[in-house]
PDB file of C-alpha atoms in Angstrom:
ATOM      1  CA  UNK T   1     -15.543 -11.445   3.289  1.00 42.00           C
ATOM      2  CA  UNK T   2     -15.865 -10.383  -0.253  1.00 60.00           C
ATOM      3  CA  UNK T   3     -13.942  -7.869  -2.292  1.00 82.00           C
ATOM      4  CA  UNK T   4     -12.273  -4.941  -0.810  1.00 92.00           C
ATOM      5  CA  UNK T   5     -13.910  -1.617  -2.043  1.00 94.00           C
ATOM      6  CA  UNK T   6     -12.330   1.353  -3.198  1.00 96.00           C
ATOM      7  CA  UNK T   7     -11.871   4.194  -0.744  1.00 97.00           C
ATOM      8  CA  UNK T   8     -10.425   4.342   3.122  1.00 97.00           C
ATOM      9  CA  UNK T   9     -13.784   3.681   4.735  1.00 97.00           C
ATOM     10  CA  UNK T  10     -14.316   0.140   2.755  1.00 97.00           C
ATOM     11  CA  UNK T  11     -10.841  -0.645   3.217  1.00 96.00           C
ATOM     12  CA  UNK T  12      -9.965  -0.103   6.857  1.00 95.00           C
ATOM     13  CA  UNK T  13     -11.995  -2.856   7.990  1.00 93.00           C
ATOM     14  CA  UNK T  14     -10.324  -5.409   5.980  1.00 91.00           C
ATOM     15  CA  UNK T  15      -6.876  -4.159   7.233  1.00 89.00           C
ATOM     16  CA  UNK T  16      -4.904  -5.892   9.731  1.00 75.00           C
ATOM     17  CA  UNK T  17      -5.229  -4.199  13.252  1.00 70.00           C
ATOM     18  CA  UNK T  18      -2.805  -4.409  15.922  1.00 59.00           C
ATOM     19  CA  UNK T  19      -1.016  -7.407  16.559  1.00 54.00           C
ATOM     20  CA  UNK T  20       0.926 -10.001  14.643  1.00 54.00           C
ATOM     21  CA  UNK T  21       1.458  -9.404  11.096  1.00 55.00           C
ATOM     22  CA  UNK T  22      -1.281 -11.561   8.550  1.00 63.00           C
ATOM     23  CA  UNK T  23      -1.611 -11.402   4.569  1.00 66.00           C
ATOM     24  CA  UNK T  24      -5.572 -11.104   5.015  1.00 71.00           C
ATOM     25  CA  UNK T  25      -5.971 -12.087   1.216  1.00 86.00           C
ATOM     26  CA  UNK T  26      -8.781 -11.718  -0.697  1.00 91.00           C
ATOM     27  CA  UNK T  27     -10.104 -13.791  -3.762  1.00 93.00           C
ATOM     28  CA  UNK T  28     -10.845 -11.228  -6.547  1.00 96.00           C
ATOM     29  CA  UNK T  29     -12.716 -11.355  -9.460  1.00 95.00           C
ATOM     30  CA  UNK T  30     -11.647  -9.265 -12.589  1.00 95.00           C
ATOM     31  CA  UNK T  31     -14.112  -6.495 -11.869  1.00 93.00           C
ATOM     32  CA  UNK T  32     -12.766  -6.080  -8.557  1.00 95.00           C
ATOM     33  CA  UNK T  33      -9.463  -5.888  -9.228  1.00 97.00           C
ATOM     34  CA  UNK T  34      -8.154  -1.965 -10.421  1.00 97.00           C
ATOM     35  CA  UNK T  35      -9.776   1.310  -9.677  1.00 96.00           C
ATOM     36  CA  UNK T  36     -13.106   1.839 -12.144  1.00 95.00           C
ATOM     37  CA  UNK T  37     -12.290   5.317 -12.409  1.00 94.00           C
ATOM     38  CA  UNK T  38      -8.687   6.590 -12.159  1.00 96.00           C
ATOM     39  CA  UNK T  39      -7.998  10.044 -12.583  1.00 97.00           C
ATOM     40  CA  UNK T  40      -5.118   9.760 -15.371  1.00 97.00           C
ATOM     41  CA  UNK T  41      -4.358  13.409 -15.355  1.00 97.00           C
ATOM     42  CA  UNK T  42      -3.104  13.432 -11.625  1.00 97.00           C
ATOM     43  CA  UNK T  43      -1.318   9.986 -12.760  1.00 97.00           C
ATOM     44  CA  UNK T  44       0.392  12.293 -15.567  1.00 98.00           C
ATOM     45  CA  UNK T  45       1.510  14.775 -13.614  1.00 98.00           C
ATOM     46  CA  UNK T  46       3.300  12.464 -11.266  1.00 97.00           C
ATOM     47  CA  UNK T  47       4.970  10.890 -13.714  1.00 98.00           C
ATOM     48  CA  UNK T  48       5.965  13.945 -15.169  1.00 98.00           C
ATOM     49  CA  UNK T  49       7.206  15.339 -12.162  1.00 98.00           C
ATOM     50  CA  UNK T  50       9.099  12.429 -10.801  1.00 97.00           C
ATOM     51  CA  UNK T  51      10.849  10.659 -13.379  1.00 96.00           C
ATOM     52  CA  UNK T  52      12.459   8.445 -11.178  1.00 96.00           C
ATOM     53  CA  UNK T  53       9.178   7.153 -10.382  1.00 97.00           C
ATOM     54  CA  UNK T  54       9.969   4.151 -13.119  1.00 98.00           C
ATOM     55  CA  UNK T  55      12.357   1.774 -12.416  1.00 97.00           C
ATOM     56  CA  UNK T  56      12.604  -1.601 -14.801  1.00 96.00           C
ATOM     57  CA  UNK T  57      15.244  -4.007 -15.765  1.00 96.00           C
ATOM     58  CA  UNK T  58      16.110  -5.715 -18.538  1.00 95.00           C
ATOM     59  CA  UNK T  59      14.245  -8.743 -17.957  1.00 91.00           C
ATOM     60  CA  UNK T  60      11.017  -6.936 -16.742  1.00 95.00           C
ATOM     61  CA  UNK T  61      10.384  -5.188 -20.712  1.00 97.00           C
ATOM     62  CA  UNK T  62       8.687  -8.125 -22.235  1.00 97.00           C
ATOM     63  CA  UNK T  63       6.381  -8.141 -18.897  1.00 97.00           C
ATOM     64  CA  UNK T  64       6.015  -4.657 -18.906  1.00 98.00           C
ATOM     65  CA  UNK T  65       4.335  -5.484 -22.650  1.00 98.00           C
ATOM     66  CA  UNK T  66       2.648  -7.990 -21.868  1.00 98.00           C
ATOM     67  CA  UNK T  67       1.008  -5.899 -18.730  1.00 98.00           C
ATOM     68  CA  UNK T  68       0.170  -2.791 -21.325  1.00 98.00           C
ATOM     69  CA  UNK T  69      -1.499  -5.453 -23.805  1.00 98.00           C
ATOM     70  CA  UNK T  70      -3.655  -6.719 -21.452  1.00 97.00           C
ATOM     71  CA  UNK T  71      -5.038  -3.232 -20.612  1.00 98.00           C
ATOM     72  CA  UNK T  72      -5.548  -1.961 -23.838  1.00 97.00           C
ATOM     73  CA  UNK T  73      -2.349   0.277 -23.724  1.00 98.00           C
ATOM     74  CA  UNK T  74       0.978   0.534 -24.926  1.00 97.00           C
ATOM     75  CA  UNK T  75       4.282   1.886 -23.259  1.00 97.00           C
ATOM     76  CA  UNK T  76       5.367  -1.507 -21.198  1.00 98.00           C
ATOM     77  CA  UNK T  77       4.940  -0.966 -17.299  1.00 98.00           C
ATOM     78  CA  UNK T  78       4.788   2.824 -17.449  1.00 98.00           C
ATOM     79  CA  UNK T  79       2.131   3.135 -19.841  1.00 98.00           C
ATOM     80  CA  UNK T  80      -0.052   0.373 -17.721  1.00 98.00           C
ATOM     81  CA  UNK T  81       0.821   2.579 -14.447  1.00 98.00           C
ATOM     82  CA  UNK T  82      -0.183   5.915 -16.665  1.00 98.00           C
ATOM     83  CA  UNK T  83      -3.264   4.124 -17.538  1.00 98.00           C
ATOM     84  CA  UNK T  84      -4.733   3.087 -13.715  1.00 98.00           C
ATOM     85  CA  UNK T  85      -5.256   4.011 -10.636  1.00 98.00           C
ATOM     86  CA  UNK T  86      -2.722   1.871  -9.104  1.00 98.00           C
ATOM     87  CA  UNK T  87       0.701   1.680  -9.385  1.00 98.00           C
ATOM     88  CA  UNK T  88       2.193  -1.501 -10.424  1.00 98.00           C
ATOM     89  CA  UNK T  89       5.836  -3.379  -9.623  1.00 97.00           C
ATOM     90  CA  UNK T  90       6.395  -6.844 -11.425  1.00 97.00           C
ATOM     91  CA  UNK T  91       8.372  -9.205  -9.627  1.00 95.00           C
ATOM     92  CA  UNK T  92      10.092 -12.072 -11.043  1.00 92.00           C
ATOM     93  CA  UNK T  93      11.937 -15.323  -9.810  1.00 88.00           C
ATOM     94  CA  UNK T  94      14.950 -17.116 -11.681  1.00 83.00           C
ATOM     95  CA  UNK T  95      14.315 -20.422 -13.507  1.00 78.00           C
ATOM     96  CA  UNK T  96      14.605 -23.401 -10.565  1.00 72.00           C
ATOM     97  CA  UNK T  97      14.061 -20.878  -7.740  1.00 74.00           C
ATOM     98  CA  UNK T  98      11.241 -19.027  -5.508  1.00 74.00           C
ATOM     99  CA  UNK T  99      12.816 -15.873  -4.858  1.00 82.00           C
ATOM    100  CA  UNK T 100      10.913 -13.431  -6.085  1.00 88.00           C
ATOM    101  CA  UNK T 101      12.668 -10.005  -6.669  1.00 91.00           C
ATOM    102  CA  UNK T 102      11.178  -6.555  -7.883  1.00 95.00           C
ATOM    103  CA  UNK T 103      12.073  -6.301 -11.537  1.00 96.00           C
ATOM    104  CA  UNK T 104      10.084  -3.569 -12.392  1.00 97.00           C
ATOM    105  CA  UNK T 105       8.420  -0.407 -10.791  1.00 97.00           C
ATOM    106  CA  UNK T 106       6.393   2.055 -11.561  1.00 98.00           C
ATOM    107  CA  UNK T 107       5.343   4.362  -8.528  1.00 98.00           C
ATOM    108  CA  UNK T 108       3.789   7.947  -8.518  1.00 98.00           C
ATOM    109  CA  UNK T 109       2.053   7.562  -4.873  1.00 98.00           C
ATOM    110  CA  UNK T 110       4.738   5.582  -2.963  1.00 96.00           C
ATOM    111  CA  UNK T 111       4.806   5.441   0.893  1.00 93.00           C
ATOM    112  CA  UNK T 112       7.698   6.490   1.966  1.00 90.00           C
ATOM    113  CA  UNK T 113       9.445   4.617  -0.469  1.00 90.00           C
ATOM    114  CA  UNK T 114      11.914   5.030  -3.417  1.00 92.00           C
ATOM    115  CA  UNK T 115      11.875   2.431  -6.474  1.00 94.00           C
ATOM    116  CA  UNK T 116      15.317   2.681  -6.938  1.00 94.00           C
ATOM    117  CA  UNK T 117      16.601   1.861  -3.913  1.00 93.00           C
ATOM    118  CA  UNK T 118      14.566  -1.556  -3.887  1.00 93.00           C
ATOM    119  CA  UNK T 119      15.044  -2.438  -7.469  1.00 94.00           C
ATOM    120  CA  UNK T 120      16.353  -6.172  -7.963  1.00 91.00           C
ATOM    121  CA  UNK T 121      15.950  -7.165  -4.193  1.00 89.00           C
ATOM    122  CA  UNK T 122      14.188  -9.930  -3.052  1.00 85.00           C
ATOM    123  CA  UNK T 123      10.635  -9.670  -1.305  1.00 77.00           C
ATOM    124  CA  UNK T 124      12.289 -10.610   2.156  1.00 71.00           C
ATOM    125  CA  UNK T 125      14.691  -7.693   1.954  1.00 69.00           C
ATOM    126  CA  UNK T 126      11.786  -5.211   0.651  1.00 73.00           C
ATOM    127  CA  UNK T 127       9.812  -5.879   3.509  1.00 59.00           C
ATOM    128  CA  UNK T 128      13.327  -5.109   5.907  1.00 55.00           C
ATOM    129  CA  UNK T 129      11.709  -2.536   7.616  1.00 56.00           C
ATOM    130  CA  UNK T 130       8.387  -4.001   8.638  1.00 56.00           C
ATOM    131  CA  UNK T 131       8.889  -5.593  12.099  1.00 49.00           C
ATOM    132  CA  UNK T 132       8.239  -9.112  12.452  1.00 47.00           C
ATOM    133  CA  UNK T 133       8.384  -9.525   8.608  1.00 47.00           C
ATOM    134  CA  UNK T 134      10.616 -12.297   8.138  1.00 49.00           C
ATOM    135  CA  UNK T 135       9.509 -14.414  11.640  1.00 51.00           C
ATOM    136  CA  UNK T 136       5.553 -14.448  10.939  1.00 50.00           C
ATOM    137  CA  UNK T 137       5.161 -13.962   7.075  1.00 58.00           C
ATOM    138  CA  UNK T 138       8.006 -14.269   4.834  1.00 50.00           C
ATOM    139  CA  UNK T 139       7.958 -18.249   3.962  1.00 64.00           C
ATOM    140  CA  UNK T 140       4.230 -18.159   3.386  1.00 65.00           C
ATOM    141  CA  UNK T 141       4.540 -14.940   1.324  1.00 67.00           C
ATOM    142  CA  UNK T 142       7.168 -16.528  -1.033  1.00 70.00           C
ATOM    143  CA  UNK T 143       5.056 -20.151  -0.947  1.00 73.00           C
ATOM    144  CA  UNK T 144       1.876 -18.144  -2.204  1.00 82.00           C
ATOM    145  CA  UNK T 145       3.577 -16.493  -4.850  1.00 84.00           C
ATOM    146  CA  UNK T 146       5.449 -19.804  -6.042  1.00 82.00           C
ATOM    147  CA  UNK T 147       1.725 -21.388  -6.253  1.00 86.00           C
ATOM    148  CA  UNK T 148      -0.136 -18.297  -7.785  1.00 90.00           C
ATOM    149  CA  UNK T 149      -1.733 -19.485 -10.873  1.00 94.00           C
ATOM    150  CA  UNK T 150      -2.822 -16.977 -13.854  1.00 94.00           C
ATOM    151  CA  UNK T 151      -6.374 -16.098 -13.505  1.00 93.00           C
ATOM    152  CA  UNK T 152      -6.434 -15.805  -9.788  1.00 96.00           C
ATOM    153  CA  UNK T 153      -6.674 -12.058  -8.680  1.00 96.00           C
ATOM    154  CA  UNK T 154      -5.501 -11.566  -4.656  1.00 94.00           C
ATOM    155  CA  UNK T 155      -6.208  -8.522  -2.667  1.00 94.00           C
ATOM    156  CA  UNK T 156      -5.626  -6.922   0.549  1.00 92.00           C
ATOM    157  CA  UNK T 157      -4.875  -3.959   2.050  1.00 93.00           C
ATOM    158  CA  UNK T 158      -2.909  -1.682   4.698  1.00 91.00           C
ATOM    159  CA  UNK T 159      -3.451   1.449   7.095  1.00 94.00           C
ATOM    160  CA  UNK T 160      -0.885   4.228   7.988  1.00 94.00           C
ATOM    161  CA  UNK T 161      -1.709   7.502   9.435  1.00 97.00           C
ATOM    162  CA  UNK T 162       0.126  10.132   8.335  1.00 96.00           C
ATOM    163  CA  UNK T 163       0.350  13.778   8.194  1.00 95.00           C
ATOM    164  CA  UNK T 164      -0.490  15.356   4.845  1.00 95.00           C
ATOM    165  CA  UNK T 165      -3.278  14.304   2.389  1.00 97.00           C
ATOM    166  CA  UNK T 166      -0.614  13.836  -0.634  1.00 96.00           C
ATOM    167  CA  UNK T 167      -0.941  10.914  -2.681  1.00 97.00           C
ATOM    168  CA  UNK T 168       2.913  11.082  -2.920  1.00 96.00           C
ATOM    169  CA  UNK T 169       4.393  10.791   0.717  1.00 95.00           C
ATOM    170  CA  UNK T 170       7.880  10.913   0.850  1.00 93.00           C
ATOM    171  CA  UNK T 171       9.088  11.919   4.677  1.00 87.00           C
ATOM    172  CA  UNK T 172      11.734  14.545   4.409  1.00 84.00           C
ATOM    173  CA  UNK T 173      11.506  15.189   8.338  1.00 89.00           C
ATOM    174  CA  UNK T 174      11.538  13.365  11.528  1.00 91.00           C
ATOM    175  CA  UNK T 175       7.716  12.128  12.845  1.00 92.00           C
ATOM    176  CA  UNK T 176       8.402  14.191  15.967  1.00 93.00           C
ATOM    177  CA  UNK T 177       8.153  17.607  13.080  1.00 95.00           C
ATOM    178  CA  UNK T 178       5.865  16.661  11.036  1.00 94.00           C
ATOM    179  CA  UNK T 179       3.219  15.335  13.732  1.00 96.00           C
ATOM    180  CA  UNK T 180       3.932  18.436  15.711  1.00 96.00           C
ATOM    181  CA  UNK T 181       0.748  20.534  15.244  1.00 96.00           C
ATOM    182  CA  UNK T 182      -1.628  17.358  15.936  1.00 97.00           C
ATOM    183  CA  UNK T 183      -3.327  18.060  19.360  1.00 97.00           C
ATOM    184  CA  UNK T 184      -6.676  15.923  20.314  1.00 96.00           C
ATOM    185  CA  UNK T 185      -8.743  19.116  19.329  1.00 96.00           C
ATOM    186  CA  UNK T 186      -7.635  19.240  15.589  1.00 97.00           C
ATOM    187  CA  UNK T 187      -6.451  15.721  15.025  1.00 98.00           C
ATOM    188  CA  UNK T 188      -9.699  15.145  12.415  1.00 97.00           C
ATOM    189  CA  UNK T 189      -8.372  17.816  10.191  1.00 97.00           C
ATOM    190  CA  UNK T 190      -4.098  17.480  10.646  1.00 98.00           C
ATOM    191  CA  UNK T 191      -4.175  13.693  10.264  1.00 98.00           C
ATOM    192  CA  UNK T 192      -4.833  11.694   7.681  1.00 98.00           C
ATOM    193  CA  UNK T 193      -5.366   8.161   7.142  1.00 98.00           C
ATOM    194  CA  UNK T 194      -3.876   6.241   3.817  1.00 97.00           C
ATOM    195  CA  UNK T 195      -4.799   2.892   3.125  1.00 97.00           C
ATOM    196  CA  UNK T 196      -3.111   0.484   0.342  1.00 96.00           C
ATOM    197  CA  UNK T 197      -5.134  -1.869  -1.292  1.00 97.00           C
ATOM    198  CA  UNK T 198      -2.812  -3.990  -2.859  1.00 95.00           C
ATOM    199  CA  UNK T 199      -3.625  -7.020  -5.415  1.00 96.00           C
ATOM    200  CA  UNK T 200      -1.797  -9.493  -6.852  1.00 95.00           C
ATOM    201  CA  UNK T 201      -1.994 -11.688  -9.941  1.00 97.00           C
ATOM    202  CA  UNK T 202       0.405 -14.137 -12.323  1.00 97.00           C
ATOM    203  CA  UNK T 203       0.521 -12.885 -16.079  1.00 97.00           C
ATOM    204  CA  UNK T 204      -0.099 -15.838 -18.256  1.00 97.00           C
ATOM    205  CA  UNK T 205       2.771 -15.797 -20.814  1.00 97.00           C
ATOM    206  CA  UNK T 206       6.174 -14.308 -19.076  1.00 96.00           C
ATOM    207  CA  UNK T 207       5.101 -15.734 -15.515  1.00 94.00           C
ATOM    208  CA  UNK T 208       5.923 -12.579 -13.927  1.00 96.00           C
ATOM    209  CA  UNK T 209       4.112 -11.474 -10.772  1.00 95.00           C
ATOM    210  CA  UNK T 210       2.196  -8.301 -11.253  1.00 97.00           C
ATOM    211  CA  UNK T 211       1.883  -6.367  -7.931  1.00 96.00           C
ATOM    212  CA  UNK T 212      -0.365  -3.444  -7.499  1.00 98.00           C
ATOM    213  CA  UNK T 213      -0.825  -0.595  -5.278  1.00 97.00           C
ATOM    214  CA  UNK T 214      -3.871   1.366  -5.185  1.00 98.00           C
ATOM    215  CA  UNK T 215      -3.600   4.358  -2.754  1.00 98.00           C
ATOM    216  CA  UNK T 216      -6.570   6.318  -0.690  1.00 98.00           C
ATOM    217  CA  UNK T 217      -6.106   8.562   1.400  1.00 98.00           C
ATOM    218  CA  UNK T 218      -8.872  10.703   3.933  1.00 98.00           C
ATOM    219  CA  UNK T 219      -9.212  13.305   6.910  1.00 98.00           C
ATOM    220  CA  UNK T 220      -9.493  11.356  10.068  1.00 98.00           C
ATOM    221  CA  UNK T 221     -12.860  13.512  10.806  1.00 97.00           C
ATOM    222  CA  UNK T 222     -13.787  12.116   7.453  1.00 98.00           C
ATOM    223  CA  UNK T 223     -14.374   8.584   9.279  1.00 97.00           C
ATOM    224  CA  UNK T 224     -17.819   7.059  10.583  1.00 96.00           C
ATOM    225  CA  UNK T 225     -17.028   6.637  14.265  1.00 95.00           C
ATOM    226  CA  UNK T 226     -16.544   2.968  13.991  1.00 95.00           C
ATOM    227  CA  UNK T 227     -13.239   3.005  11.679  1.00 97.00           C
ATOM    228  CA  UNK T 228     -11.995   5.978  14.109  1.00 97.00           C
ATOM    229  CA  UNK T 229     -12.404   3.971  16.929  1.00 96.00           C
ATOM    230  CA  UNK T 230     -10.941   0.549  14.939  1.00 94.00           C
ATOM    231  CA  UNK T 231      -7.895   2.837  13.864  1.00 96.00           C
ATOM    232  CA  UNK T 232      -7.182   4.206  18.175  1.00 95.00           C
ATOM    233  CA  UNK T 233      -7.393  -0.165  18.781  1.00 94.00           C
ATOM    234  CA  UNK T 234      -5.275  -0.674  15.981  1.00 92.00           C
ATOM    235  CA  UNK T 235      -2.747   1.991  16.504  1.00 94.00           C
ATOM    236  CA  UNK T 236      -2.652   0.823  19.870  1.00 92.00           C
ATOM    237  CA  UNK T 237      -2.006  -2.077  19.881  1.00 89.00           C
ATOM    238  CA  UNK T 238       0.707  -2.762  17.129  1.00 86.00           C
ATOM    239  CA  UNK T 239       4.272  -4.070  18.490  1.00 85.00           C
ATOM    240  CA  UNK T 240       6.350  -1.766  20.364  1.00 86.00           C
ATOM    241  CA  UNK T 241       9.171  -1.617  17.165  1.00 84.00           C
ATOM    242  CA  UNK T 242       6.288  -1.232  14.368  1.00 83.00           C
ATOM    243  CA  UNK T 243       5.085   1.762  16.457  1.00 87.00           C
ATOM    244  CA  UNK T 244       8.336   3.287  16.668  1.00 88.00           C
ATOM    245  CA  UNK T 245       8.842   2.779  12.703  1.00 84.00           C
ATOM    246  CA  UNK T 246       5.585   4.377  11.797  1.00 89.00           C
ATOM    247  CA  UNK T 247       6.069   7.508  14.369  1.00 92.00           C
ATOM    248  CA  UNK T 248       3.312   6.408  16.199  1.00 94.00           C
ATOM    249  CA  UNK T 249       3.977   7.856  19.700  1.00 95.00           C
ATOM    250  CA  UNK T 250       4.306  11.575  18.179  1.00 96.00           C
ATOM    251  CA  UNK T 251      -0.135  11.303  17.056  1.00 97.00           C
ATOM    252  CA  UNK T 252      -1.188   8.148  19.351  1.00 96.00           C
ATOM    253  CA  UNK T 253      -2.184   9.845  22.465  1.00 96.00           C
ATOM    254  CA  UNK T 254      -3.718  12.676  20.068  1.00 97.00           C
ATOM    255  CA  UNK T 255      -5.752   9.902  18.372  1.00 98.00           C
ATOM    256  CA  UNK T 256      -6.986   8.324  21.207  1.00 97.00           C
ATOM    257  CA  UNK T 257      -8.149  11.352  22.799  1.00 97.00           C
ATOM    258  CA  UNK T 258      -9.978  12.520  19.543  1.00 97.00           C
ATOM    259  CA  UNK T 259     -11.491   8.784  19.518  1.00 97.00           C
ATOM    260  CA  UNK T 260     -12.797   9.152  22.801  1.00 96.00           C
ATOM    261  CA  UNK T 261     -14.363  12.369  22.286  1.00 94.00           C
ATOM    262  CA  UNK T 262     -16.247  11.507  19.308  1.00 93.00           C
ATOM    263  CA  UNK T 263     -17.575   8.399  21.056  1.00 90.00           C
ATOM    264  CA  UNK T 264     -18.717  10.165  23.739  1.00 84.00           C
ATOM    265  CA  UNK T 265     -20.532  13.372  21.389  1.00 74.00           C
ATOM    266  CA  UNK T 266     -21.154  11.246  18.375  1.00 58.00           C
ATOM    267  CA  UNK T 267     -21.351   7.465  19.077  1.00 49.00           C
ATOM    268  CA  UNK T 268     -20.919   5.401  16.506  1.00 45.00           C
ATOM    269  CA  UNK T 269     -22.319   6.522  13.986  1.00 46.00           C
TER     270      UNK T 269
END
């Protein structure tokens, strides 16, 4: 399985379906790593708008440098963030140890997240909220990044669904509101489905772990029939608590419907 691709419809396939949690990583080569063509004025305006969007600590600056040098830009972390398609966190470990904690973000699409309420904490308690985190991947997330070597480039990527095409998705309401208006009949048009494709790589000179986050996001009806009907399995079939966490039972029955309808009229395709 080789690279990852660039938009939902390349990416869902390489995403974990239901199931038990897996990193699904991908060897990358340099060319496959960021976005080829990133859209810096939307970048901008994120930025702009959401200050708070940057987070860094003292000991992520000379990263953050070392990150803009090796893009061609200057402004530590933010400028390389301003300068791509992806947003990028840095993650560090102290001297003698293999905790990794975020020392650095820089986020204009972030799901559902905020960068300041995760800055300094270790990977384990990032991933908190993901169930199943800590039981099936924590100790071989923290031994890959202990053993990542500069040079090697890592990918993989996620799925949500969720219900607005915004590259920024912050939930201000309940998943019962916002999914309220999805019914099997308009479900291609009211949800949407964001995939992160996420790489990962050491820089050479501070050691620091650069972590990136490249967000898509499409129309359901935008799908070949395939990836809609991969998407009903996957939704499906994710653990009961994961479900709950993403919403899922306020736009599963909707999706499954709308699945079954456009195998029946469509196949396939």
């Amino acid at each position: 399985m080789a690279g990852l691709g660039f938009s939902v419809e390349e990416l869902l396939p390489k995403a974990r379906g239901g199931g038990a949690l897996k990193m699904g990583l991908v060897a990358l080569c340099e060319d496959e790593w960021l976005q080829p063509e990133p859209d810096l004025a939307t970048r901008a305006h994120a930025f702009d708008a959401y200050p708070e969007s940057v987070q860094i600590t003292p000991r992520a600056h000379d990263a953050g440098d070392e990150l803009a040098a090796m893009l061609g830009t200057r402004g530590g972390l933010e400028g390389a963030a301003r300068s791509a398609h992806e947003d990028m966190c840095l993650l560090s470990a102290d001297p003698g140890e293999d905790t990794y904690r975020l020392t650095g973000a820089a986020v204009a699409f972030p799901t559902d997240w905020h960068p300041a309420q995760k800055l300094g904490r270790a990977l384990i308690d990032l991933h908190a909220p993901i169930d199943g985190y800590e039981q099936q991947l924590a100790s071989g997330v923290d031994h890959f990044m202990a053993k990542l070597k500069p040079g090697r480039i890592f990918g993989r990527c996620n799925w949500f669904v969720a219900p607005t095409p915004a590259l920024r998705w912050i939930d201000s309401a309940a998943p019962g509101e916002t999914f309220a208006d999805v019914t099997p009949e308009n479900a291609g048009n009211t949800l949407f489905v964001r995939c992160e494709r996420q790489t990962m790589r050491r820089l050479p000179d501070t050691g620091a772990i650069l972590f990136t986050i490249g967000v898509y996001v499409t129309p359901l009806a935008s799908l070949s029939g395939e990836n809609v009907a991969r998407l009903a399995l996957s939704v499906a079939t994710i653990p009961p608590r994961e479900a709950e966490r993403r919403g899922a039972r306020w736009f599963a029955p909707q999706l499954a419907q709308y699945a079954a309808r456009r195998a029946d009229t469509r196949g396939l395709d």
